[in-house]
């Protein structure tokens, strides 16, 4: 490991890595979740767990704002995105499309590789990239919409970095306030049906709002950590906010069911208030992020363990979705539901927690094994010929 990598490892913020771990677990939970509405009945236990997923994706956007504005030149930021985010995602797309029939359990491994249609794949790949549309990339790549959203942040990054470096913090606060007000009015309109939304100019994607909020929150991290009761206060407010989201989303489900919507539509399209792009989601991510930043992590071994696990979260995020596909295709997802009696209140909690941890640990093990193999190959290729 060179000196630069060692420095980066030392400079990891354990609080931020803890945020990454929690967000990664919640993303997995989001993809293995049970249906909150079945036969026209709202399952409170399932909805409660889904409420916490409102911070899953937003937390990653928030973290992007922690560091990017202070990472030197824009070119360096873009290079980092292409090398560390876009390239691994592209490699996953290639792998998933080659192995797609095998992941779906429709063909054997060798047969799936032989069936790979390169011209068709390249056409879909270019259409997906140019249109920022993951539907062209294959079934196992549905979660990669996040990469396109991250690319939007990178497009806006130069302007945000310019404001951040020239002491225009108040302007960023004003921007965030207007964007939050607009989201709040949209949330109210969806719930009440009253057209309270004023024609406020959309100042950019919600991802950019997260980016700005991340920068503003992280700039106050020293004050948050120096205030002893900050974690308790912010943690309590976060829990209260999650409870509010739970009741708001439940009421929204009830409104949709009264309108005659079927279970599938309600479960898939009616989860606005537990979505990262709503005002509820943005506020939940910001409150939780501030709370976790203020948490005191003094134990050195704990910080080391958190930093290591945090370094695995992006590869786990990339790989977990096709792994969940394969597990479900083999019938293990259904077996776990039956084993833990997921149709009961306690069973739904146990199933969700166990399945989430199983996917996280299994994917993490794959990442660790790959890193050891890659490290061994690197050492052998670099130093093997000098013996």
mmCIF file of C-alpha atoms in Angstrom:
data_model
loop_
_atom_site.group_PDB
_atom_site.id
_atom_site.type_symbol
_atom_site.label_atom_id
_atom_site.label_comp_id
_atom_site.label_asym_id
_atom_site.label_seq_id
_atom_site.Cartn_x
_atom_site.Cartn_y
_atom_site.Cartn_z
ATOM 1 C CA UNK A 1 0.000 0.000 0.000
ATOM 2 C CA UNK A 2 1.486 3.370 -0.972
ATOM 3 C CA UNK A 3 1.674 6.425 1.302
ATOM 4 C CA UNK A 4 -1.339 8.050 -0.322
ATOM 5 C CA UNK A 5 -3.564 5.045 0.390
ATOM 6 C CA UNK A 6 -2.277 4.897 3.946
ATOM 7 C CA UNK A 7 -3.094 8.563 4.432
ATOM 8 C CA UNK A 8 -6.588 8.074 3.026
ATOM 9 C CA UNK A 9 -7.138 5.147 5.397
ATOM 10 C CA UNK A 10 -6.018 7.221 8.389
ATOM 11 C CA UNK A 11 -8.176 10.149 7.354
ATOM 12 C CA UNK A 12 -11.428 8.169 7.270
ATOM 13 C CA UNK A 13 -14.115 9.646 9.484
ATOM 14 C CA UNK A 14 -15.636 6.765 11.465
ATOM 15 C CA UNK A 15 -18.912 8.654 11.900
ATOM 16 C CA UNK A 16 -19.269 8.983 8.132
ATOM 17 C CA UNK A 17 -18.353 5.326 7.624
ATOM 18 C CA UNK A 18 -21.051 4.384 10.147
ATOM 19 C CA UNK A 19 -23.522 6.390 8.075
ATOM 20 C CA UNK A 20 -22.432 4.444 4.989
ATOM 21 C CA UNK A 21 -22.915 1.101 6.747
ATOM 22 C CA UNK A 22 -26.402 2.003 7.976
ATOM 23 C CA UNK A 23 -27.402 3.382 4.568
ATOM 24 C CA UNK A 24 -26.090 0.252 2.808
ATOM 25 C CA UNK A 25 -28.063 -2.026 5.141
ATOM 26 C CA UNK A 26 -31.203 0.021 4.533
ATOM 27 C CA UNK A 27 -30.725 -0.139 0.746
ATOM 28 C CA UNK A 28 -30.563 -3.939 0.996
ATOM 29 C CA UNK A 29 -33.657 -3.909 3.225
ATOM 30 C CA UNK A 30 -35.389 -1.817 0.585
ATOM 31 C CA UNK A 31 -34.752 -4.504 -2.037
ATOM 32 C CA UNK A 32 -35.813 -7.513 0.057
ATOM 33 C CA UNK A 33 -38.756 -5.828 1.777
ATOM 34 C CA UNK A 34 -42.161 -7.402 2.179
ATOM 35 C CA UNK A 35 -45.269 -5.729 0.825
ATOM 36 C CA UNK A 36 -46.736 -3.210 3.281
ATOM 37 C CA UNK A 37 -50.242 -3.574 1.809
ATOM 38 C CA UNK A 38 -51.771 -7.027 1.332
ATOM 39 C CA UNK A 39 -55.416 -7.739 0.477
ATOM 40 C CA UNK A 40 -56.256 -4.109 1.125
ATOM 41 C CA UNK A 41 -54.819 -4.253 4.666
ATOM 42 C CA UNK A 42 -51.853 -2.159 5.797
ATOM 43 C CA UNK A 43 -49.220 -4.164 7.672
ATOM 44 C CA UNK A 44 -47.934 -1.767 10.328
ATOM 45 C CA UNK A 45 -44.840 -3.835 11.162
ATOM 46 C CA UNK A 46 -43.708 -3.853 7.535
ATOM 47 C CA UNK A 47 -44.494 -0.175 7.024
ATOM 48 C CA UNK A 48 -42.537 0.702 10.160
ATOM 49 C CA UNK A 49 -39.418 -0.971 8.770
ATOM 50 C CA UNK A 50 -39.927 0.662 5.394
ATOM 51 C CA UNK A 51 -40.154 4.040 7.112
ATOM 52 C CA UNK A 52 -36.470 3.821 8.022
ATOM 53 C CA UNK A 53 -35.531 3.161 4.388
ATOM 54 C CA UNK A 54 -36.488 6.773 3.646
ATOM 55 C CA UNK A 55 -32.871 7.694 4.520
ATOM 56 C CA UNK A 56 -31.231 4.826 2.595
ATOM 57 C CA UNK A 57 -30.360 6.475 -0.716
ATOM 58 C CA UNK A 58 -30.432 10.074 0.491
ATOM 59 C CA UNK A 59 -27.669 9.418 3.006
ATOM 60 C CA UNK A 60 -25.238 8.557 0.201
ATOM 61 C CA UNK A 61 -26.101 11.797 -1.604
ATOM 62 C CA UNK A 62 -25.655 13.647 1.685
ATOM 63 C CA UNK A 63 -22.202 12.111 2.192
ATOM 64 C CA UNK A 64 -21.176 13.247 -1.295
ATOM 65 C CA UNK A 65 -21.599 16.812 -0.057
ATOM 66 C CA UNK A 66 -19.378 16.177 2.968
ATOM 67 C CA UNK A 67 -16.143 15.974 1.011
ATOM 68 C CA UNK A 68 -16.526 16.886 -2.676
ATOM 69 C CA UNK A 69 -16.525 20.721 -2.287
ATOM 70 C CA UNK A 70 -13.082 20.494 -0.621
ATOM 71 C CA UNK A 71 -11.420 17.965 -2.924
ATOM 72 C CA UNK A 72 -9.263 20.310 -4.942
ATOM 73 C CA UNK A 73 -9.979 20.842 -8.614
ATOM 74 C CA UNK A 74 -13.158 19.940 -10.460
ATOM 75 C CA UNK A 75 -11.091 17.735 -12.787
ATOM 76 C CA UNK A 76 -9.898 15.716 -9.801
ATOM 77 C CA UNK A 77 -13.490 15.282 -8.598
ATOM 78 C CA UNK A 78 -14.665 14.110 -12.019
ATOM 79 C CA UNK A 79 -11.707 11.745 -12.382
ATOM 80 C CA UNK A 80 -12.479 10.294 -8.965
ATOM 81 C CA UNK A 81 -16.112 9.751 -9.950
ATOM 82 C CA UNK A 82 -15.216 8.065 -13.237
ATOM 83 C CA UNK A 83 -12.553 5.841 -11.688
ATOM 84 C CA UNK A 84 -14.170 4.930 -8.361
ATOM 85 C CA UNK A 85 -17.896 5.006 -9.175
ATOM 86 C CA UNK A 86 -18.665 4.899 -12.898
ATOM 87 C CA UNK A 87 -16.042 2.319 -13.929
ATOM 88 C CA UNK A 88 -16.969 -0.310 -11.275
ATOM 89 C CA UNK A 89 -20.653 0.207 -12.146
ATOM 90 C CA UNK A 90 -19.878 -0.322 -15.844
ATOM 91 C CA UNK A 91 -18.001 -3.539 -15.091
ATOM 92 C CA UNK A 92 -20.986 -4.752 -13.078
ATOM 93 C CA UNK A 93 -23.336 -3.997 -15.986
ATOM 94 C CA UNK A 94 -21.153 -6.089 -18.291
ATOM 95 C CA UNK A 95 -21.002 -8.979 -15.822
ATOM 96 C CA UNK A 96 -24.731 -8.933 -15.066
ATOM 97 C CA UNK A 97 -25.646 -8.926 -18.752
ATOM 98 C CA UNK A 98 -23.343 -11.860 -19.447
ATOM 99 C CA UNK A 99 -24.664 -13.819 -16.469
ATOM 100 C CA UNK A 100 -28.269 -12.585 -16.654
ATOM 101 C CA UNK A 101 -29.980 -15.886 -17.615
ATOM 102 C CA UNK A 102 -27.972 -17.677 -14.916
ATOM 103 C CA UNK A 103 -28.921 -15.095 -12.266
ATOM 104 C CA UNK A 104 -32.584 -15.583 -13.198
ATOM 105 C CA UNK A 105 -32.066 -19.364 -13.040
ATOM 106 C CA UNK A 106 -33.166 -19.656 -16.678
ATOM 107 C CA UNK A 107 -29.919 -21.215 -17.921
ATOM 108 C CA UNK A 108 -26.703 -22.759 -16.678
ATOM 109 C CA UNK A 109 -23.582 -20.652 -16.208
ATOM 110 C CA UNK A 110 -21.882 -21.828 -19.394
ATOM 111 C CA UNK A 111 -25.070 -21.565 -21.420
ATOM 112 C CA UNK A 112 -25.648 -18.009 -20.186
ATOM 113 C CA UNK A 113 -22.161 -16.967 -21.291
ATOM 114 C CA UNK A 114 -22.620 -18.547 -24.715
ATOM 115 C CA UNK A 115 -25.978 -16.820 -25.180
ATOM 116 C CA UNK A 116 -24.498 -13.371 -24.586
ATOM 117 C CA UNK A 117 -25.380 -11.057 -27.498
ATOM 118 C CA UNK A 118 -22.616 -8.435 -27.640
ATOM 119 C CA UNK A 119 -24.091 -6.147 -30.364
ATOM 120 C CA UNK A 120 -27.471 -6.038 -28.600
ATOM 121 C CA UNK A 121 -25.779 -5.332 -25.271
ATOM 122 C CA UNK A 122 -23.686 -2.481 -26.678
ATOM 123 C CA UNK A 123 -26.769 -0.903 -28.247
ATOM 124 C CA UNK A 124 -28.694 -1.075 -24.965
ATOM 125 C CA UNK A 125 -25.678 0.167 -23.020
ATOM 126 C CA UNK A 126 -25.286 3.305 -25.141
ATOM 127 C CA UNK A 127 -29.030 3.981 -25.061
ATOM 128 C CA UNK A 128 -29.041 3.590 -21.279
ATOM 129 C CA UNK A 129 -26.034 5.843 -20.709
ATOM 130 C CA UNK A 130 -27.136 8.565 -23.130
ATOM 131 C CA UNK A 131 -30.685 8.549 -21.754
ATOM 132 C CA UNK A 132 -29.741 8.064 -18.088
ATOM 133 C CA UNK A 133 -32.157 5.106 -18.177
ATOM 134 C CA UNK A 134 -31.319 1.900 -16.293
ATOM 135 C CA UNK A 135 -34.169 -0.020 -17.940
ATOM 136 C CA UNK A 136 -31.837 -0.668 -20.905
ATOM 137 C CA UNK A 137 -29.063 -2.106 -18.722
ATOM 138 C CA UNK A 138 -30.670 -5.393 -17.664
ATOM 139 C CA UNK A 139 -32.713 -6.754 -14.769
ATOM 140 C CA UNK A 140 -29.801 -6.978 -12.370
ATOM 141 C CA UNK A 141 -28.911 -3.313 -12.840
ATOM 142 C CA UNK A 142 -32.126 -1.625 -11.716
ATOM 143 C CA UNK A 143 -30.383 -0.223 -8.631
ATOM 144 C CA UNK A 144 -27.789 1.591 -10.750
ATOM 145 C CA UNK A 145 -30.107 4.570 -11.260
ATOM 146 C CA UNK A 146 -28.149 5.849 -8.262
ATOM 147 C CA UNK A 147 -25.045 6.164 -10.463
ATOM 148 C CA UNK A 148 -26.925 8.370 -12.925
ATOM 149 C CA UNK A 149 -28.170 10.505 -10.032
ATOM 150 C CA UNK A 150 -24.621 10.737 -8.745
ATOM 151 C CA UNK A 151 -23.552 11.859 -12.233
ATOM 152 C CA UNK A 152 -26.101 14.698 -11.977
ATOM 153 C CA UNK A 153 -24.406 15.805 -8.771
ATOM 154 C CA UNK A 154 -21.051 15.767 -10.552
ATOM 155 C CA UNK A 155 -22.492 18.009 -13.278
ATOM 156 C CA UNK A 156 -23.632 20.515 -10.652
ATOM 157 C CA UNK A 157 -20.510 20.107 -8.491
ATOM 158 C CA UNK A 158 -18.435 22.924 -10.105
ATOM 159 C CA UNK A 159 -21.059 25.558 -9.239
ATOM 160 C CA UNK A 160 -21.485 24.304 -5.657
ATOM 161 C CA UNK A 161 -17.708 24.097 -5.188
ATOM 162 C CA UNK A 162 -17.350 27.668 -6.461
ATOM 163 C CA UNK A 163 -19.865 28.971 -3.922
ATOM 164 C CA UNK A 164 -18.394 26.878 -1.086
ATOM 165 C CA UNK A 165 -14.843 28.123 -1.675
ATOM 166 C CA UNK A 166 -15.771 31.766 -1.957
ATOM 167 C CA UNK A 167 -17.546 32.066 1.370
ATOM 168 C CA UNK A 168 -21.035 32.026 -0.145
ATOM 169 C CA UNK A 169 -22.430 29.839 2.625
ATOM 170 C CA UNK A 170 -25.451 32.096 3.091
ATOM 171 C CA UNK A 171 -26.331 31.772 -0.571
ATOM 172 C CA UNK A 172 -26.217 27.984 -0.261
ATOM 173 C CA UNK A 173 -28.444 28.184 2.823
ATOM 174 C CA UNK A 174 -30.898 30.338 0.874
ATOM 175 C CA UNK A 175 -30.879 27.845 -2.002
ATOM 176 C CA UNK A 176 -31.492 24.936 0.369
ATOM 177 C CA UNK A 177 -34.317 26.817 2.112
ATOM 178 C CA UNK A 178 -36.162 27.527 -1.147
ATOM 179 C CA UNK A 179 -35.699 23.946 -2.359
ATOM 180 C CA UNK A 180 -36.955 22.549 0.965
ATOM 181 C CA UNK A 181 -39.968 24.868 0.914
ATOM 182 C CA UNK A 182 -40.860 23.664 -2.556
ATOM 183 C CA UNK A 183 -40.655 20.001 -1.468
ATOM 184 C CA UNK A 184 -42.740 20.726 1.632
ATOM 185 C CA UNK A 185 -45.493 22.287 -0.462
ATOM 186 C CA UNK A 186 -45.456 19.278 -2.796
ATOM 187 C CA UNK A 187 -45.789 16.941 0.208
ATOM 188 C CA UNK A 188 -48.766 18.926 1.514
ATOM 189 C CA UNK A 189 -50.446 18.960 -1.883
ATOM 190 C CA UNK A 190 -50.116 15.200 -2.319
ATOM 191 C CA UNK A 191 -51.689 14.584 1.062
ATOM 192 C CA UNK A 192 -54.504 17.137 1.048
ATOM 193 C CA UNK A 193 -55.253 17.486 -2.647
ATOM 194 C CA UNK A 194 -55.315 21.238 -2.113
ATOM 195 C CA UNK A 195 -53.214 23.008 -4.777
ATOM 196 C CA UNK A 196 -50.974 24.881 -2.340
ATOM 197 C CA UNK A 197 -47.923 24.512 -4.558
ATOM 198 C CA UNK A 198 -46.809 27.901 -5.739
ATOM 199 C CA UNK A 199 -44.984 27.890 -9.044
ATOM 200 C CA UNK A 200 -41.572 28.039 -7.455
ATOM 201 C CA UNK A 201 -38.706 27.688 -9.865
ATOM 202 C CA UNK A 202 -37.067 24.271 -9.586
ATOM 203 C CA UNK A 203 -33.501 25.099 -8.651
ATOM 204 C CA UNK A 204 -32.106 21.714 -9.584
ATOM 205 C CA UNK A 205 -32.573 18.013 -8.875
ATOM 206 C CA UNK A 206 -33.265 16.823 -5.324
ATOM 207 C CA UNK A 207 -29.865 15.097 -5.428
ATOM 208 C CA UNK A 208 -28.220 18.525 -5.572
ATOM 209 C CA UNK A 209 -30.217 19.647 -2.535
ATOM 210 C CA UNK A 210 -28.800 16.662 -0.620
ATOM 211 C CA UNK A 211 -25.331 17.592 -1.832
ATOM 212 C CA UNK A 212 -25.681 21.172 -0.540
ATOM 213 C CA UNK A 213 -27.209 20.050 2.764
ATOM 214 C CA UNK A 214 -24.360 17.576 3.195
ATOM 215 C CA UNK A 215 -21.818 20.342 2.759
ATOM 216 C CA UNK A 216 -23.637 22.639 5.202
ATOM 217 C CA UNK A 217 -24.074 19.921 7.861
ATOM 218 C CA UNK A 218 -20.509 18.634 7.642
ATOM 219 C CA UNK A 219 -19.121 22.158 7.945
ATOM 220 C CA UNK A 220 -20.680 22.223 11.443
ATOM 221 C CA UNK A 221 -19.362 18.821 12.520
ATOM 222 C CA UNK A 222 -16.925 20.233 15.093
ATOM 223 C CA UNK A 223 -19.701 22.167 16.819
ATOM 224 C CA UNK A 224 -21.942 19.099 16.757
ATOM 225 C CA UNK A 225 -19.237 16.928 18.325
ATOM 226 C CA UNK A 226 -18.325 19.487 20.964
ATOM 227 C CA UNK A 227 -21.936 19.642 22.166
ATOM 228 C CA UNK A 228 -22.387 16.643 24.485
ATOM 229 C CA UNK A 229 -26.181 16.346 24.340
ATOM 230 C CA UNK A 230 -26.263 16.852 20.536
ATOM 231 C CA UNK A 231 -26.517 13.149 19.728
ATOM 232 C CA UNK A 232 -29.328 12.539 22.218
ATOM 233 C CA UNK A 233 -31.292 15.583 21.054
ATOM 234 C CA UNK A 234 -30.839 14.950 17.326
ATOM 235 C CA UNK A 235 -31.382 11.214 17.754
ATOM 236 C CA UNK A 236 -34.642 11.823 19.613
ATOM 237 C CA UNK A 237 -35.796 14.297 16.956
ATOM 238 C CA UNK A 238 -34.914 11.756 14.254
ATOM 239 C CA UNK A 239 -37.035 9.076 15.924
ATOM 240 C CA UNK A 240 -39.941 11.514 16.263
ATOM 241 C CA UNK A 241 -39.614 12.379 12.580
ATOM 242 C CA UNK A 242 -39.635 8.696 11.581
ATOM 243 C CA UNK A 243 -42.821 8.228 13.595
ATOM 244 C CA UNK A 244 -44.368 11.195 11.812
ATOM 245 C CA UNK A 245 -43.391 9.712 8.432
ATOM 246 C CA UNK A 246 -44.940 6.388 9.482
ATOM 247 C CA UNK A 247 -48.336 7.944 10.221
ATOM 248 C CA UNK A 248 -48.260 10.237 7.182
ATOM 249 C CA UNK A 249 -47.407 7.353 4.846
ATOM 250 C CA UNK A 250 -50.061 5.134 6.449
ATOM 251 C CA UNK A 251 -52.665 7.837 5.907
ATOM 252 C CA UNK A 252 -51.526 8.168 2.288
ATOM 253 C CA UNK A 253 -51.909 4.409 1.817
ATOM 254 C CA UNK A 254 -55.437 4.629 3.219
ATOM 255 C CA UNK A 255 -56.330 7.437 0.800
ATOM 256 C CA UNK A 256 -55.130 5.376 -2.153
ATOM 257 C CA UNK A 257 -56.997 2.261 -1.029
ATOM 258 C CA UNK A 258 -60.195 4.295 -0.673
ATOM 259 C CA UNK A 259 -59.719 5.444 -4.262
ATOM 260 C CA UNK A 260 -59.838 1.784 -5.350
ATOM 261 C CA UNK A 261 -56.157 1.272 -6.145
ATOM 262 C CA UNK A 262 -54.950 -2.332 -6.087
ATOM 263 C CA UNK A 263 -52.315 -3.636 -3.691
ATOM 264 C CA UNK A 264 -49.537 -3.765 -6.287
ATOM 265 C CA UNK A 265 -50.008 -0.151 -7.381
ATOM 266 C CA UNK A 266 -50.126 1.080 -3.796
ATOM 267 C CA UNK A 267 -46.982 -0.856 -2.803
ATOM 268 C CA UNK A 268 -44.968 0.187 -5.847
ATOM 269 C CA UNK A 269 -46.172 3.690 -6.728
ATOM 270 C CA UNK A 270 -47.774 4.908 -3.514
ATOM 271 C CA UNK A 271 -44.764 5.126 -1.214
ATOM 272 C CA UNK A 272 -44.056 8.822 -1.770
ATOM 273 C CA UNK A 273 -43.553 9.838 1.858
ATOM 274 C CA UNK A 274 -40.980 7.127 2.547
ATOM 275 C CA UNK A 275 -39.134 7.977 -0.653
ATOM 276 C CA UNK A 276 -35.786 9.775 -0.563
ATOM 277 C CA UNK A 277 -37.030 12.503 -2.932
ATOM 278 C CA UNK A 278 -39.814 13.791 -0.648
ATOM 279 C CA UNK A 279 -39.465 16.524 1.953
ATOM 280 C CA UNK A 280 -39.974 13.832 4.595
ATOM 281 C CA UNK A 281 -37.066 11.827 3.198
ATOM 282 C CA UNK A 282 -34.726 14.817 2.915
ATOM 283 C CA UNK A 283 -35.496 15.959 6.464
ATOM 284 C CA UNK A 284 -35.083 12.421 7.857
ATOM 285 C CA UNK A 285 -31.708 11.967 6.137
ATOM 286 C CA UNK A 286 -30.462 15.367 7.311
ATOM 287 C CA UNK A 287 -31.549 14.868 10.931
ATOM 288 C CA UNK A 288 -30.143 11.339 11.099
ATOM 289 C CA UNK A 289 -26.925 12.406 9.396
ATOM 290 C CA UNK A 290 -26.402 15.256 11.857
ATOM 291 C CA UNK A 291 -27.133 12.901 14.770
ATOM 292 C CA UNK A 292 -24.597 10.308 13.601
ATOM 293 C CA UNK A 293 -21.963 12.974 12.981
ATOM 294 C CA UNK A 294 -22.342 14.137 16.591
ATOM 295 C CA UNK A 295 -21.942 10.612 17.995
ATOM 296 C CA UNK A 296 -18.788 10.134 20.070
ATOM 297 C CA UNK A 297 -16.735 7.173 18.817
ATOM 298 C CA UNK A 298 -13.715 7.155 21.110
ATOM 299 C CA UNK A 299 -12.871 3.460 21.080
ATOM 300 C CA UNK A 300 -10.003 2.985 18.618
ATOM 301 C CA UNK A 301 -10.829 -0.647 17.803
ATOM 302 C CA UNK A 302 -14.457 0.247 17.180
ATOM 303 C CA UNK A 303 -13.423 3.074 14.848
ATOM 304 C CA UNK A 304 -11.054 0.755 12.986
ATOM 305 C CA UNK A 305 -13.773 -1.871 12.530
ATOM 306 C CA UNK A 306 -16.288 0.743 11.368
ATOM 307 C CA UNK A 307 -13.795 2.248 8.928
ATOM 308 C CA UNK A 308 -13.049 -1.173 7.440
ATOM 309 C CA UNK A 309 -16.714 -2.104 7.073
ATOM 310 C CA UNK A 310 -17.435 1.334 5.632
ATOM 311 C CA UNK A 311 -14.806 0.774 2.944
ATOM 312 C CA UNK A 312 -16.817 -2.252 1.760
ATOM 313 C CA UNK A 313 -20.165 -0.501 1.391
ATOM 314 C CA UNK A 314 -19.921 0.703 -2.213
ATOM 315 C CA UNK A 315 -18.889 -2.714 -3.609
ATOM 316 C CA UNK A 316 -21.625 -4.288 -1.467
ATOM 317 C CA UNK A 317 -24.110 -1.800 -2.884
ATOM 318 C CA UNK A 318 -23.085 -2.680 -6.442
ATOM 319 C CA UNK A 319 -23.206 -6.450 -5.957
ATOM 320 C CA UNK A 320 -26.114 -6.964 -3.576
ATOM 321 C CA UNK A 321 -28.897 -6.564 -6.134
ATOM 322 C CA UNK A 322 -27.849 -9.363 -8.536
ATOM 323 C CA UNK A 323 -27.058 -11.525 -5.490
ATOM 324 C CA UNK A 324 -30.591 -10.969 -4.144
ATOM 325 C CA UNK A 325 -31.883 -11.853 -7.631
ATOM 326 C CA UNK A 326 -29.999 -15.158 -7.557
ATOM 327 C CA UNK A 327 -31.090 -15.975 -3.997
ATOM 328 C CA UNK A 328 -34.728 -15.346 -4.874
ATOM 329 C CA UNK A 329 -34.458 -17.253 -8.174
ATOM 330 C CA UNK A 330 -33.238 -20.293 -6.235
ATOM 331 C CA UNK A 331 -36.223 -20.003 -3.912
ATOM 332 C CA UNK A 332 -34.269 -19.180 -0.751
ATOM 333 C CA UNK A 333 -36.122 -15.900 -0.258
ATOM 334 C CA UNK A 334 -39.436 -17.747 -0.114
ATOM 335 C CA UNK A 335 -37.901 -20.385 2.167
ATOM 336 C CA UNK A 336 -36.814 -17.703 4.628
ATOM 337 C CA UNK A 337 -40.300 -16.206 4.600
ATOM 338 C CA UNK A 338 -41.782 -19.588 5.440
ATOM 339 C CA UNK A 339 -39.097 -20.376 8.030
ATOM 340 C CA UNK A 340 -39.575 -17.145 9.948
ATOM 341 C CA UNK A 341 -43.332 -16.913 9.313
ATOM 342 C CA UNK A 342 -43.019 -13.524 7.662
ATOM 343 C CA UNK A 343 -46.808 -13.199 7.565
ATOM 344 C CA UNK A 344 -46.801 -12.513 11.326
ATOM 345 C CA UNK A 345 -45.718 -9.303 13.060
ATOM 346 C CA UNK A 346 -42.653 -10.742 14.800
ATOM 347 C CA UNK A 347 -41.856 -12.969 11.836
ATOM 348 C CA UNK A 348 -41.775 -9.998 9.463
ATOM 349 C CA UNK A 349 -39.203 -8.260 11.701
ATOM 350 C CA UNK A 350 -37.030 -11.371 12.059
ATOM 351 C CA UNK A 351 -37.200 -12.229 8.347
ATOM 352 C CA UNK A 352 -36.300 -8.692 7.279
ATOM 353 C CA UNK A 353 -33.401 -8.318 9.709
ATOM 354 C CA UNK A 354 -31.955 -11.795 9.072
ATOM 355 C CA UNK A 355 -32.270 -11.598 5.294
ATOM 356 C CA UNK A 356 -30.755 -8.101 5.210
ATOM 357 C CA UNK A 357 -27.775 -9.143 7.347
ATOM 358 C CA UNK A 358 -27.350 -12.358 5.348
ATOM 359 C CA UNK A 359 -27.100 -10.454 2.056
ATOM 360 C CA UNK A 360 -24.811 -7.811 3.598
ATOM 361 C CA UNK A 361 -22.417 -10.369 5.101
ATOM 362 C CA UNK A 362 -22.425 -12.691 2.081
ATOM 363 C CA UNK A 363 -21.758 -9.828 -0.320
ATOM 364 C CA UNK A 364 -19.136 -8.401 2.025
ATOM 365 C CA UNK A 365 -17.365 -11.774 2.112
ATOM 366 C CA UNK A 366 -17.280 -11.855 -1.688
ATOM 367 C CA UNK A 367 -15.787 -8.342 -1.745
ATOM 368 C CA UNK A 368 -13.143 -9.239 0.860
ATOM 369 C CA UNK A 369 -12.145 -12.417 -1.036
ATOM 370 C CA UNK A 370 -11.907 -10.452 -4.289
ATOM 371 C CA UNK A 371 -9.717 -7.819 -2.622
ATOM 372 C CA UNK A 372 -7.320 -10.476 -1.324
ATOM 373 C CA UNK A 373 -7.121 -12.078 -4.770
ATOM 374 C CA UNK A 374 -6.606 -8.711 -6.450
ATOM 375 C CA UNK A 375 -3.955 -7.713 -3.911
ATOM 376 C CA UNK A 376 -2.126 -11.023 -4.408
ATOM 377 C CA UNK A 377 -2.185 -10.666 -8.185
ATOM 378 C CA UNK A 378 -0.948 -7.083 -7.938
ATOM 379 C CA UNK A 379 1.980 -8.052 -5.733
ATOM 380 C CA UNK A 380 2.840 -11.000 -7.952
ATOM 381 C CA UNK A 381 2.717 -8.942 -11.145
ATOM 382 C CA UNK A 382 4.659 -6.035 -9.666
ATOM 383 C CA UNK A 383 7.349 -7.857 -7.724
ATOM 384 C CA UNK A 384 7.285 -11.395 -9.119
ATOM 385 C CA UNK A 385 9.744 -10.695 -11.908
ATOM 386 C CA UNK A 386 12.315 -9.091 -9.608
ATOM 387 C CA UNK A 387 13.055 -12.268 -7.661
#
